[in-house]
Amino acid sequence: MLKSLARVVTTAARFSARTTTVSWAGTLEPLGRPALCVPNSATIRPFTRSIWMMRNSGSGSGPRPTLLSRDKAFAEFLSDELKEERKIKKHQSLPKMSGGWDMDLNGTEAKLIRTLAGEKVTVTFNINNSIPPNFEEEENQGQKSGENEPEIVSTPNFVVEVTKHASNTSLVFDCHYPEDEASHGEGEEESDIFAIREVSFQPIGEADWKETSYTLNTDSLDWALYDHLMDFLADRGVDNTFADELIELSTALEHQEYIGFLENLSGFVKCS
């Protein structure tokens, strides 16, 4: 009888221990494997929804105030810039070229045309990227006042095309302003302020010149031949006087286009 009672007590104790172990295991198991746990939706969803609501709240009310304030400041800056650029504008109309040149404008590209006995001379230039960088101004930035700032000058590359009525090809000169010759003062020895970079023959009437046409580079050219080519241009009106006037014309055209760009930019920034 006593043995039976002891067996019953022992069995009950073992059953109680097993139940306690299972209960603790069921409680601790999720903490031991966090990677396999499913997030509690009751705590995550409201937070996620609140972020979505913040991102989308007022989505139909237009741009953020910061964007509007920056555009307003930009527009005010452009208005002041336009006033200054109009104030320093030298020419109300583009200056004329002496020597009987007719001008044809197409945006930033200009063509100067002169007709001689049996010949037609066409000079083409584009004011884009025609202002050389001023390294001196960058080095002394902040040390110069507005009164002694260097003047902006446009020195574009230009192409001279000489066509003769009796020929089916044009003689083409690719010219430029060397940086050390673009300006010269009074009393200095007269020298060419422009230079010939390349010379080639191109078919008349072709929209694009042929890359297969032989092109003479003047870097390694005999100086006597180079002088004859410069004289050939001078006899047709492309000399130092022409080059000086071309700088003045190109500078005026570039400034005119710059003011037009500021006007378009101001209108674009203000446009809602």
Coordinates of C-alpha atoms in Angstrom, one line a residue:
M1 CA 0.0 0.0 0.0
L2 CA 2.8 2.4 1.0
K3 CA 4.7 1.5 -2.2
S4 CA 1.7 2.2 -4.4
L5 CA 1.2 5.6 -2.7
A6 CA 4.9 6.5 -3.2
R7 CA 4.7 5.6 -6.9
V8 CA 1.7 7.8 -7.3
V9 CA 3.5 10.8 -5.7
T10 CA 6.6 10.2 -7.8
T11 CA 4.6 10.1 -11.0
A12 CA 2.7 13.3 -10.1
A13 CA 6.0 15.1 -9.4
R14 CA 7.5 14.0 -12.7
F15 CA 4.4 15.2 -14.6
S16 CA 4.5 18.5 -12.8
A17 CA 8.2 19.0 -13.8
R18 CA 7.5 18.2 -17.4
T19 CA 4.6 20.6 -17.5
T20 CA 6.8 23.4 -16.1
T21 CA 9.6 22.7 -18.6
V22 CA 7.3 22.8 -21.5
S23 CA 5.7 26.1 -20.3
W24 CA 9.1 27.8 -20.0
A25 CA 10.2 26.4 -23.3
G26 CA 7.1 27.8 -25.0
T27 CA 7.8 31.2 -23.4
L28 CA 11.6 31.5 -24.2
E29 CA 11.7 29.8 -27.7
P30 CA 10.7 32.9 -29.7
L31 CA 13.4 35.0 -27.9
G32 CA 16.0 32.4 -28.8
R33 CA 15.3 32.6 -32.6
P34 CA 14.5 36.2 -33.4
A35 CA 15.2 35.8 -37.1
L36 CA 12.3 33.4 -37.4
C37 CA 9.9 35.6 -35.4
V38 CA 7.0 37.3 -37.2
P39 CA 6.8 41.0 -36.2
N40 CA 3.9 42.1 -34.0
S41 CA 1.5 43.8 -36.4
A42 CA -0.2 45.6 -33.6
T43 CA 3.0 47.7 -32.9
I44 CA 4.5 48.0 -36.4
R45 CA 1.6 48.9 -38.7
P46 CA 0.5 52.1 -36.9
F47 CA 4.1 53.5 -37.1
T48 CA 4.5 52.6 -40.8
R49 CA 1.1 54.1 -41.6
S50 CA 2.1 57.3 -39.8
I51 CA 5.2 57.6 -42.0
W52 CA 3.2 57.1 -45.1
M53 CA 0.7 59.7 -44.0
M54 CA 3.5 62.2 -43.3
R55 CA 5.0 61.7 -46.7
N56 CA 1.6 62.1 -48.4
S57 CA 0.0 64.7 -46.3
G58 CA -0.6 67.8 -48.3
S59 CA 0.5 66.2 -51.5
G60 CA -2.1 68.2 -53.4
S61 CA -1.2 71.5 -51.9
G62 CA 1.8 72.3 -54.2
P63 CA 5.6 72.6 -53.7
R64 CA 7.2 72.8 -50.3
P65 CA 7.6 76.3 -48.8
T66 CA 11.4 75.9 -49.0
L67 CA 11.3 75.4 -52.8
L68 CA 9.1 78.5 -53.2
S69 CA 11.3 80.6 -51.1
R70 CA 14.4 79.6 -53.0
D71 CA 12.8 80.2 -56.4
K72 CA 11.7 83.7 -55.1
A73 CA 15.2 84.5 -54.0
F74 CA 16.5 83.2 -57.4
A75 CA 14.0 85.4 -59.3
E76 CA 15.1 88.5 -57.2
F77 CA 18.7 87.8 -57.9
L78 CA 18.0 87.5 -61.7
S79 CA 16.1 90.8 -61.6
D80 CA 19.1 92.6 -60.0
E81 CA 21.5 90.9 -62.5
L82 CA 19.4 92.0 -65.5
K83 CA 19.4 95.6 -64.2
E84 CA 23.2 95.6 -64.0
E85 CA 23.8 93.9 -67.3
R86 CA 21.4 96.4 -69.1
K87 CA 23.2 99.3 -67.4
I88 CA 26.6 98.2 -68.7
K89 CA 25.4 97.4 -72.2
K90 CA 27.5 99.4 -74.7
H91 CA 25.6 99.0 -77.9
Q92 CA 21.8 99.4 -78.3
S93 CA 22.3 97.7 -81.7
L94 CA 25.1 95.5 -83.0
P95 CA 28.1 97.4 -84.4
K96 CA 28.7 97.5 -88.1
M97 CA 31.7 96.0 -89.8
S98 CA 33.6 98.3 -92.1
G99 CA 34.6 97.2 -95.6
G100 CA 31.2 96.4 -97.1
W101 CA 30.4 93.3 -95.1
D102 CA 26.7 92.1 -94.9
M103 CA 25.7 90.2 -91.8
D104 CA 23.3 87.3 -91.5
L105 CA 22.4 86.2 -88.0
N106 CA 21.0 82.8 -86.9
G107 CA 20.9 82.6 -83.1
T108 CA 24.5 82.5 -81.8
E109 CA 25.9 82.0 -85.3
A110 CA 26.8 85.0 -87.5
K111 CA 27.9 85.1 -91.1
L112 CA 29.7 88.1 -92.7
I113 CA 29.5 88.1 -96.5
R114 CA 31.5 90.3 -98.9
T115 CA 31.4 90.1 -102.7
L116 CA 34.4 91.0 -104.8
A117 CA 35.1 90.8 -108.5
G118 CA 34.3 87.2 -109.4
E119 CA 34.7 86.1 -105.7
K120 CA 32.6 85.7 -102.6
V121 CA 34.1 85.8 -99.1
T122 CA 32.1 84.4 -96.2
V123 CA 33.3 84.6 -92.6
T124 CA 31.3 82.4 -90.1
F125 CA 31.7 82.5 -86.3
N126 CA 29.7 81.4 -83.3
I127 CA 29.7 83.2 -79.9
N128 CA 29.2 80.1 -77.8
N129 CA 32.3 79.3 -75.8
S130 CA 34.0 82.4 -77.2
I131 CA 35.0 84.0 -73.9
P132 CA 38.4 82.7 -72.7
P133 CA 38.8 82.0 -69.0
N134 CA 40.4 84.7 -66.9
F135 CA 42.8 83.0 -64.6
E136 CA 44.1 86.3 -63.2
E137 CA 40.6 87.1 -62.0
E138 CA 40.2 83.8 -60.3
E139 CA 43.6 84.2 -58.5
N140 CA 42.6 87.7 -57.3
Q141 CA 39.0 86.9 -56.5
G142 CA 37.7 89.0 -53.7
Q143 CA 40.6 91.5 -54.0
K144 CA 39.2 93.6 -56.8
S145 CA 36.4 96.1 -56.7
G146 CA 33.6 96.3 -59.3
E147 CA 35.4 99.3 -60.9
N148 CA 38.6 97.6 -61.9
E149 CA 37.2 94.2 -62.9
P150 CA 38.6 93.0 -66.3
E151 CA 36.3 93.5 -69.2
I152 CA 34.7 90.5 -70.7
V153 CA 35.8 90.1 -74.4
S154 CA 34.6 87.5 -76.9
T155 CA 37.3 86.1 -79.2
P156 CA 35.6 83.4 -81.3
N157 CA 37.2 81.0 -83.7
F158 CA 36.1 81.9 -87.2
V159 CA 36.1 80.3 -90.6
V160 CA 36.9 82.2 -93.8
E161 CA 35.5 80.6 -97.0
V162 CA 36.7 82.1 -100.4
T163 CA 34.6 81.0 -103.4
K164 CA 35.5 81.8 -107.0
H165 CA 32.9 81.7 -109.7
A166 CA 35.2 79.7 -112.0
S167 CA 35.9 77.0 -109.4
N168 CA 33.7 74.2 -108.0
T169 CA 35.6 74.2 -104.7
S170 CA 36.1 76.8 -101.9
L171 CA 39.3 77.6 -100.1
V172 CA 38.6 77.4 -96.4
F173 CA 40.6 78.9 -93.6
D174 CA 40.1 77.9 -90.0
C175 CA 41.2 80.9 -87.9
H176 CA 41.5 81.7 -84.2
Y177 CA 42.8 84.3 -81.8
P178 CA 45.9 83.2 -80.0
E179 CA 45.7 84.0 -76.3
D180 CA 49.0 86.0 -76.3
E181 CA 48.0 88.0 -79.4
A182 CA 44.3 88.7 -78.8
S183 CA 45.1 92.2 -77.5
H184 CA 47.8 94.7 -78.2
G185 CA 48.3 98.3 -77.0
E186 CA 49.3 101.5 -78.8
G187 CA 53.0 101.8 -79.5
E188 CA 53.5 98.1 -79.7
E189 CA 54.9 96.5 -82.8
E190 CA 52.2 95.7 -85.2
S191 CA 51.6 91.9 -85.5
D192 CA 48.8 89.7 -86.5
I193 CA 46.2 89.3 -83.8
F194 CA 44.7 86.3 -85.4
A195 CA 46.2 83.1 -86.8
I196 CA 45.4 80.5 -89.4
R197 CA 45.1 77.0 -87.9
E198 CA 44.1 74.9 -90.9
V199 CA 43.5 75.3 -94.6
S200 CA 41.6 73.0 -96.9
F201 CA 39.5 72.8 -100.1
Q202 CA 35.8 72.0 -99.7
P203 CA 33.1 71.4 -102.4
I204 CA 30.8 74.4 -102.9
G205 CA 27.2 73.9 -101.7
E206 CA 27.9 71.0 -99.3
A207 CA 26.2 71.4 -95.9
D208 CA 29.0 69.4 -94.2
W209 CA 32.6 69.5 -95.2
K210 CA 34.2 66.2 -96.1
E211 CA 36.5 64.7 -93.6
T212 CA 38.4 63.0 -96.4
S213 CA 39.5 66.3 -97.9
Y214 CA 43.2 67.0 -97.2
T215 CA 43.6 69.5 -94.4
L216 CA 46.9 71.5 -94.1
N217 CA 47.9 72.2 -90.5
T218 CA 49.9 75.4 -90.2
D219 CA 51.9 74.2 -87.1
S220 CA 54.6 72.8 -89.3
L221 CA 54.1 75.0 -92.3
D222 CA 56.9 77.0 -94.1
W223 CA 56.7 80.6 -92.9
A224 CA 56.9 82.0 -96.4
L225 CA 53.8 80.0 -97.5
Y226 CA 52.1 81.0 -94.3
D227 CA 52.8 84.7 -95.0
H228 CA 51.4 84.4 -98.5
L229 CA 48.2 82.8 -97.0
M230 CA 47.8 85.7 -94.6
D231 CA 48.3 88.2 -97.4
F232 CA 45.7 86.3 -99.4
L233 CA 43.2 86.9 -96.6
A234 CA 44.2 90.5 -96.1
D235 CA 43.7 91.3 -99.8
R236 CA 40.1 90.1 -99.3
G237 CA 39.5 92.3 -96.3
V238 CA 40.4 89.8 -93.5
D239 CA 43.2 91.7 -91.7
N240 CA 43.9 93.1 -88.3
T241 CA 41.3 95.8 -88.7
F242 CA 38.7 93.2 -89.5
A243 CA 39.8 91.0 -86.6
D244 CA 39.5 93.9 -84.2
E245 CA 36.0 94.8 -85.4
L246 CA 35.0 91.1 -85.2
I247 CA 36.0 91.0 -81.5
E248 CA 33.8 94.1 -80.9
L249 CA 30.9 92.6 -82.8
S250 CA 31.2 89.2 -81.2
T251 CA 31.4 90.8 -77.7
A252 CA 28.3 92.8 -78.3
L253 CA 26.4 89.8 -79.7
E254 CA 27.5 87.6 -76.8
H255 CA 26.3 90.2 -74.3
Q256 CA 23.0 90.5 -76.1
E257 CA 22.5 86.8 -76.0
Y258 CA 23.5 86.7 -72.4
I259 CA 20.9 89.3 -71.5
G260 CA 18.3 87.3 -73.5
F261 CA 19.3 84.1 -71.6
L262 CA 18.8 85.9 -68.2
E263 CA 15.4 87.1 -69.3
N264 CA 14.3 83.6 -70.4
L265 CA 15.7 82.2 -67.2
S266 CA 13.9 84.7 -65.1
G267 CA 10.6 84.0 -66.8
F268 CA 11.1 80.3 -66.4
V269 CA 11.9 80.5 -62.7
K270 CA 8.8 82.7 -62.1
C271 CA 6.6 80.4 -64.2
S272 CA 4.3 78.3 -62.0

